[in-house]
Coordinates of C-alpha atoms in Angstrom, one line a residue:
M16 CA 124.1 115.0 130.0
S17 CA 123.9 112.2 132.6
A18 CA 126.1 109.1 132.4
A19 CA 122.9 107.0 131.9
N20 CA 122.2 108.9 128.8
S21 CA 125.7 109.4 127.4
D22 CA 125.5 106.4 125.1
H23 CA 122.6 108.0 123.4
H24 CA 124.5 111.0 122.4
L25 CA 124.2 111.6 118.6
N26 CA 126.9 113.4 116.7
T27 CA 126.0 116.1 114.1
P28 CA 129.2 117.3 112.6
I29 CA 127.6 119.4 109.8
L30 CA 125.2 121.1 112.2
D31 CA 128.2 121.8 114.5
S32 CA 130.2 123.3 111.7
E33 CA 127.5 125.1 109.8
S34 CA 125.2 126.4 112.7
T35 CA 126.9 129.8 113.0
H36 CA 126.5 130.5 109.3
L37 CA 123.0 129.2 109.3
I38 CA 122.0 131.3 112.3
Q39 CA 123.4 134.3 110.5
S40 CA 121.3 133.6 107.4
I41 CA 118.2 133.1 109.5
S42 CA 118.8 136.4 111.3
E43 CA 119.0 138.2 107.9
Q44 CA 115.5 137.0 107.3
G45 CA 114.2 138.4 110.6
G46 CA 114.1 135.0 112.4
Y47 CA 115.2 136.4 115.8
A48 CA 112.6 134.5 117.8
Y49 CA 113.6 131.3 116.1
I50 CA 117.3 132.0 116.9
R51 CA 116.4 132.5 120.6
M52 CA 114.6 129.2 120.8
A53 CA 117.3 127.4 118.8
S54 CA 120.0 128.6 121.2
R55 CA 118.0 127.3 124.2
A56 CA 117.4 124.0 122.3
A57 CA 121.2 123.6 121.8
A58 CA 121.5 123.9 125.5
G59 CA 119.1 121.0 126.1
D60 CA 115.6 122.7 126.3
L61 CA 113.2 120.4 124.5
R62 CA 110.3 122.8 124.7
A63 CA 112.4 125.5 123.0
A64 CA 113.4 123.0 120.3
E65 CA 109.8 122.2 119.6
A66 CA 109.0 125.9 119.5
A67 CA 111.8 126.5 117.0
R68 CA 110.5 123.7 114.9
E69 CA 107.0 125.1 114.9
M70 CA 108.3 128.5 113.9
A71 CA 110.2 127.0 110.9
W72 CA 107.1 124.9 110.1
E73 CA 105.0 128.1 109.8
Q74 CA 107.5 129.6 107.4
L75 CA 107.3 126.4 105.3
H76 CA 103.6 126.9 105.0
S77 CA 103.6 130.7 104.5
G78 CA 102.9 130.4 100.7
P79 CA 103.5 128.1 97.7
W80 CA 106.3 125.6 98.3
H81 CA 108.4 127.0 95.5
S82 CA 108.4 130.4 97.1
V83 CA 109.7 129.2 100.5
L84 CA 113.2 130.5 101.2
P85 CA 115.7 127.7 101.3
V86 CA 117.1 129.0 104.6
W87 CA 113.8 128.1 106.3
R88 CA 114.0 124.6 105.1
D89 CA 117.4 124.3 106.6
A90 CA 116.2 125.9 109.7
Y91 CA 113.5 123.3 110.0
S92 CA 116.1 120.5 109.6
M93 CA 118.2 122.1 112.4
A94 CA 115.2 122.2 114.7
C95 CA 114.4 118.6 113.9
L96 CA 117.9 117.6 114.8
H97 CA 117.7 119.3 118.1
V98 CA 114.3 117.7 118.9
S99 CA 115.5 114.3 117.9
K100 CA 118.7 114.5 120.0
L101 CA 116.8 115.5 123.1
H102 CA 114.2 112.8 122.7
A103 CA 117.0 110.2 122.1
A104 CA 118.8 111.3 125.2
A105 CA 115.6 110.6 127.2
G106 CA 115.4 107.1 125.5
E107 CA 112.3 108.2 123.5
F108 CA 113.5 106.7 120.2
S109 CA 110.2 106.6 118.3
D110 CA 109.7 110.4 118.9
A111 CA 113.4 111.0 117.9
L112 CA 112.9 109.0 114.7
R113 CA 109.7 110.8 113.8
A114 CA 111.5 114.2 114.2
L115 CA 114.3 113.0 111.9
D116 CA 111.9 111.8 109.3
M117 CA 110.1 115.1 109.3
G118 CA 113.5 116.8 108.7
L119 CA 114.1 114.5 105.7
I120 CA 110.7 115.0 104.3
M121 CA 110.3 118.7 104.7
G122 CA 113.8 120.1 105.4
G123 CA 116.5 121.4 103.2
P124 CA 119.7 119.7 101.8
L125 CA 122.3 121.2 104.1
L126 CA 121.8 119.0 107.1
K127 CA 120.5 115.8 105.3
P128 CA 123.8 113.9 105.9
D129 CA 123.4 114.5 109.7
L130 CA 119.7 113.5 109.5
H131 CA 120.6 110.2 107.7
S132 CA 123.5 109.5 110.1
L133 CA 121.2 109.9 113.1
V134 CA 118.5 107.8 111.5
T135 CA 120.9 104.9 111.3
V136 CA 121.6 105.1 115.0
V137 CA 118.2 105.9 116.3
S138 CA 116.3 103.4 114.1
A139 CA 118.6 100.6 115.4
K140 CA 117.8 101.6 119.0
A141 CA 114.1 101.9 118.2
R142 CA 114.1 98.4 116.7
A143 CA 115.9 97.0 119.8
A144 CA 113.3 98.6 122.1
R145 CA 110.3 97.4 120.1
V146 CA 108.9 93.9 120.8
S147 CA 107.1 92.4 117.8
Q148 CA 103.5 92.4 119.0
Q149 CA 102.4 90.6 115.9
Q150 CA 104.7 87.6 116.6
Q151 CA 103.7 87.6 120.3
K152 CA 100.0 87.5 119.5
C153 CA 100.1 85.3 116.5
P154 CA 103.4 83.4 116.4
N155 CA 102.3 81.1 113.6
A156 CA 100.4 83.7 111.5
D157 CA 100.9 84.1 107.8
R158 CA 103.1 87.2 107.6
R159 CA 102.9 87.7 103.8
L160 CA 101.6 91.0 102.5
V161 CA 99.9 89.3 99.5
R162 CA 98.5 85.8 100.2
D163 CA 95.8 85.2 97.7
E164 CA 95.8 85.0 93.9
V165 CA 93.4 87.1 91.9
V166 CA 90.8 84.9 90.3
S167 CA 90.4 85.9 86.6
K168 CA 86.6 85.5 86.7
E169 CA 86.4 88.2 89.4
L170 CA 88.1 90.8 87.2
P171 CA 85.1 92.0 85.2
G172 CA 83.5 93.2 88.4
V173 CA 86.3 95.5 89.4
L174 CA 87.8 96.7 86.1
P175 CA 86.6 99.5 83.8
R176 CA 84.3 98.5 80.9
K177 CA 85.9 96.8 77.9
S178 CA 89.0 96.0 79.9
L179 CA 91.3 93.2 78.5
S180 CA 89.1 92.9 75.4
C181 CA 91.1 95.0 73.0
K182 CA 94.9 95.3 72.3
M183 CA 97.2 94.1 75.0
V184 CA 100.6 95.6 75.9
V185 CA 103.4 93.5 74.3
K186 CA 105.4 91.4 76.7
R187 CA 109.1 90.8 76.1
S188 CA 111.8 88.8 77.9
G189 CA 115.5 89.1 77.4
L190 CA 115.0 92.5 75.8
S191 CA 118.4 94.1 75.0
L192 CA 119.1 97.8 75.5
E193 CA 119.5 98.2 71.7
G194 CA 116.1 96.4 71.2
F195 CA 114.4 98.6 73.8
L196 CA 115.8 101.8 72.3
S197 CA 115.0 101.0 68.7
E198 CA 111.7 99.2 69.1
Y199 CA 110.0 101.0 72.0
L200 CA 111.8 104.1 73.4
L201 CA 112.4 105.9 70.1
P202 CA 109.0 105.0 68.5
G203 CA 107.2 105.8 71.8
R204 CA 105.6 102.4 72.3
P205 CA 104.8 100.8 75.7
V206 CA 106.2 97.3 76.5
I207 CA 106.3 94.9 79.5
I208 CA 109.7 93.5 80.3
T209 CA 109.1 90.3 82.2
D210 CA 112.6 89.5 83.5
G211 CA 114.3 92.8 84.2
M212 CA 114.2 92.7 88.0
D213 CA 114.6 89.0 88.9
H214 CA 117.9 89.9 90.7
W215 CA 116.4 92.6 93.0
P216 CA 116.6 91.6 96.7
A217 CA 113.1 93.3 97.0
R218 CA 111.6 90.5 95.0
S219 CA 112.2 88.0 97.8
K220 CA 112.0 90.5 100.8
W221 CA 109.1 92.9 100.3
N222 CA 106.2 90.4 100.6
D223 CA 107.4 89.7 104.2
L224 CA 105.6 91.9 106.7
D225 CA 108.2 91.1 109.4
Y226 CA 111.0 92.4 107.1
L227 CA 109.2 95.6 106.2
T228 CA 108.3 96.2 109.8
K229 CA 111.9 95.6 110.9
V230 CA 113.6 98.0 108.4
A231 CA 110.9 100.7 108.1
G232 CA 108.2 100.1 110.8
D233 CA 109.1 103.1 113.0
R234 CA 109.6 105.5 110.1
T235 CA 107.2 108.3 109.4
V236 CA 105.8 108.6 105.9
P237 CA 103.3 110.8 104.1
V238 CA 100.2 109.0 102.8
E239 CA 97.1 109.8 100.8
V240 CA 93.7 108.9 102.2
G241 CA 90.6 108.7 100.0
K242 CA 89.6 107.3 96.6
N243 CA 92.1 109.5 94.7
Y244 CA 93.4 113.1 94.4
L245 CA 90.4 114.2 92.3
Y246 CA 87.9 113.7 95.0
P247 CA 87.1 116.5 97.6
E248 CA 87.3 114.0 100.5
W249 CA 90.9 113.2 99.6
K250 CA 93.5 114.2 102.2
Q251 CA 97.1 113.6 103.3
E252 CA 98.4 112.3 106.6
L253 CA 101.7 111.5 108.3
I254 CA 101.8 108.0 109.9
T255 CA 104.4 105.4 110.7
F256 CA 105.1 102.7 108.2
S257 CA 103.8 100.1 110.6
Q258 CA 100.5 101.9 110.8
F259 CA 100.4 102.0 107.1
L260 CA 101.0 98.3 106.8
E261 CA 98.2 97.7 109.3
R262 CA 95.8 99.8 107.1
I263 CA 96.8 97.7 104.0
Q264 CA 96.0 94.5 105.9
A265 CA 92.7 95.8 107.2
S266 CA 91.6 97.2 103.8
G267 CA 88.6 95.2 102.5
S268 CA 87.5 94.3 106.0
T269 CA 86.6 97.9 106.9
S270 CA 84.7 100.7 105.4
A271 CA 87.6 103.2 106.0
A272 CA 88.9 105.1 103.0
P273 CA 91.9 103.5 101.3
T274 CA 95.4 104.7 102.4
Y275 CA 98.0 105.0 99.6
L276 CA 101.7 105.8 99.8
A277 CA 101.9 107.4 96.4
Q278 CA 104.6 109.2 94.4
H279 CA 106.8 109.6 97.5
P280 CA 110.6 109.5 97.3
L281 CA 110.7 106.8 100.0
F282 CA 114.1 105.5 98.9
D283 CA 115.8 108.9 99.6
Q284 CA 114.4 108.6 103.1
I285 CA 114.8 104.9 104.0
N286 CA 118.2 103.6 102.8
E287 CA 117.5 99.9 103.7
L288 CA 114.7 99.8 101.1
R289 CA 116.8 101.6 98.5
E290 CA 119.4 98.9 98.8
D291 CA 116.7 96.3 97.8
I292 CA 116.2 97.7 94.3
C293 CA 118.3 98.6 91.3
I294 CA 117.8 101.3 88.7
P295 CA 117.0 99.4 85.4
D296 CA 119.6 99.9 82.7
Y297 CA 116.8 100.8 80.4
C298 CA 116.5 104.1 82.1
F299 CA 119.9 105.1 80.7
A300 CA 119.2 104.0 77.1
G301 CA 119.9 106.9 74.7
G302 CA 121.8 108.8 77.4
G303 CA 118.9 109.4 79.7
E304 CA 119.1 111.1 83.1
L305 CA 117.1 109.8 86.0
R306 CA 114.6 112.4 87.3
S307 CA 112.8 110.7 90.2
L308 CA 112.5 107.4 91.9
N309 CA 109.2 106.9 93.7
A310 CA 107.2 104.4 95.8
W311 CA 103.6 103.4 95.1
F312 CA 102.4 101.2 98.0
G313 CA 98.8 100.5 98.8
P314 CA 96.0 98.0 99.3
A315 CA 93.8 96.3 96.6
G316 CA 91.4 98.8 95.1
T317 CA 93.7 101.9 95.1
V318 CA 93.3 103.8 91.9
T319 CA 95.4 106.4 90.1
P320 CA 93.0 108.1 87.8
L321 CA 93.6 108.7 84.1
H322 CA 96.5 111.1 83.6
H323 CA 99.8 111.6 81.9
D324 CA 103.4 112.4 83.0
P325 CA 106.1 114.4 81.3
H326 CA 108.9 111.8 81.4
H327 CA 109.8 108.3 80.3
N328 CA 108.6 105.9 83.0
V329 CA 109.4 102.4 84.0
L330 CA 106.9 101.1 86.6
A331 CA 108.3 98.0 88.4
Q332 CA 105.8 95.7 90.1
V333 CA 107.6 94.2 93.1
V334 CA 104.7 92.7 95.1
G335 CA 101.1 92.1 93.9
K336 CA 99.3 92.9 90.7
K337 CA 97.9 95.9 88.9
Y338 CA 95.6 96.6 86.0
I339 CA 96.9 99.4 83.7
R340 CA 95.2 101.0 80.7
L341 CA 97.0 103.3 78.3
Y342 CA 95.9 105.8 75.7
L343 CA 98.1 107.4 73.0
A344 CA 99.5 110.9 73.9
S345 CA 97.9 112.2 70.7
L346 CA 94.4 111.5 72.1
S347 CA 94.5 114.3 74.7
E348 CA 91.6 116.2 73.3
E349 CA 89.4 113.1 73.3
L350 CA 90.2 112.4 77.0
Y351 CA 88.9 115.7 78.3
P352 CA 91.7 117.0 80.4
Y353 CA 91.0 119.5 83.1
T354 CA 91.4 123.1 82.2
E355 CA 92.9 124.1 85.6
T356 CA 96.7 124.4 85.5
M357 CA 97.2 122.1 88.5
L358 CA 95.2 119.3 87.0
C359 CA 95.8 119.8 83.2
N360 CA 97.6 116.4 83.1
S361 CA 94.5 114.6 84.5
S362 CA 91.3 113.5 82.6
Q363 CA 87.8 114.5 83.8
V364 CA 86.7 111.0 82.8
D365 CA 86.2 108.5 85.6
L366 CA 87.0 105.2 83.8
D367 CA 85.2 103.3 86.6
N368 CA 82.0 105.1 85.8
I369 CA 82.1 106.7 82.3
D370 CA 79.3 109.0 81.4
E371 CA 79.3 108.7 77.6
N372 CA 76.7 111.4 77.3
E373 CA 79.0 113.9 79.0
F374 CA 82.1 112.5 77.3
P375 CA 81.0 111.2 73.9
K376 CA 84.5 111.1 72.4
M377 CA 85.4 108.3 74.8
R378 CA 82.8 105.9 73.4
D379 CA 85.0 104.1 70.8
L380 CA 88.4 105.3 71.8
E381 CA 91.2 102.7 71.3
F382 CA 93.5 101.8 74.1
V383 CA 96.0 99.1 75.2
D384 CA 95.9 97.5 78.6
C385 CA 97.5 94.8 80.7
I386 CA 97.7 93.0 84.0
L387 CA 101.1 93.9 85.5
E388 CA 102.3 90.8 87.3
E389 CA 104.9 90.5 90.1
G390 CA 108.4 90.9 88.5
D391 CA 107.1 92.8 85.5
M392 CA 108.3 96.2 84.5
L393 CA 106.1 98.4 82.2
Y394 CA 107.6 101.1 80.1
I395 CA 105.2 104.1 79.7
P396 CA 106.3 106.7 77.1
P397 CA 106.1 110.4 77.9
K398 CA 102.6 111.9 77.7
W399 CA 100.9 108.6 77.3
W400 CA 97.7 108.7 79.3
H401 CA 97.3 105.9 81.9
Y402 CA 94.9 104.6 84.5
V403 CA 96.2 102.2 87.3
R404 CA 94.2 100.0 89.6
S405 CA 95.7 97.7 92.3
L406 CA 94.2 94.2 92.1
T407 CA 95.9 93.0 95.3
P408 CA 98.0 94.8 98.0
S409 CA 100.7 96.2 95.8
L410 CA 104.2 97.5 96.2
S411 CA 105.5 99.3 93.0
V412 CA 108.5 101.5 92.1
S413 CA 108.5 104.1 89.3
F414 CA 111.6 105.4 87.6
W415 CA 111.2 108.6 85.7
W416 CA 113.9 109.8 83.3
S417 CA 114.4 112.3 80.5
E418 CA 116.4 112.0 77.3
H419 CA 119.7 113.8 76.9
E420 CA 119.1 117.0 75.1
S421 CA 121.4 115.9 72.2
S422 CA 119.6 112.5 71.9

């Protein structure tokens, strides 16, 4: 490596110590072509590194995700590290960062510490190399993600029929853990907690587009494009977080399909955003164990169709507002779930356009609903059916947890 590029050298101690064992495991699975390319990549051949990554990628997509051998996920991480180091050595920090993010999203656990370590270094260099075009073009522009309030008289035109006309979800402030456990978790009743996240740094930071661009703009994230996952036009893409923010801002002024960052473990990928939030103590009431921590970021009008989840859920509304409707878990038959295994937790009923002739049991079905405001947290009990619509650009975080077996 030349002296000019020596300061861009990135250390990968786990890869260095585990590569021999990993190569042996790959050879036992017949990955000889991968090994040849990986060896050339380690010697500085970018085209070989890209070829190794493509070979591992093909293995990741050779069948259902659960059937992919773990060694190929680690092989993909190894190739991503090689690709990233070579791009960084050439000063191509955006390309280097994209390779690292792909390793974090698709790779195995073995080399994740190296991936995270390199992200810290490369993202700092990418930020230093990037000039804020938004500030150059519009130095005095309003850089808030959400600028306008939702006018209540506009809601009937965008919400499902009968919304906000029946029972509302109870709101509580200063709710103790004991009160939450006895009044809501154990009986299985939803509740909005209005002051459970006032101390989060995210509450003051995430409505600032400059902040979001600074800490995450160059990172690659998976997004959903289309009305929702039940529609045939729905698809998934990989874009940078800056591109995603641009799509949120453009939504409403373009006919393009909405882009949604939905149910993605973003906080495992981007540590700076993880440090802006806290796991609510309510998630540990009754000896619970956290199962997943996911981001739900998108423009106004994004919809998660009527469905249910297997775990306890706290949905924290950091920026913007959402409408949420909930039906009792016991009403599954009346909500016409799909019969296919992959969609059995989703309803066939489109609440935005209910056909009561096709789904007559829906006609007088009781529900509770709410407007989830900034700073609110909604507890959704397991198996309760829920429909979610963003009323503004919205940044939400969900915490899923399960009860201890002995609870």
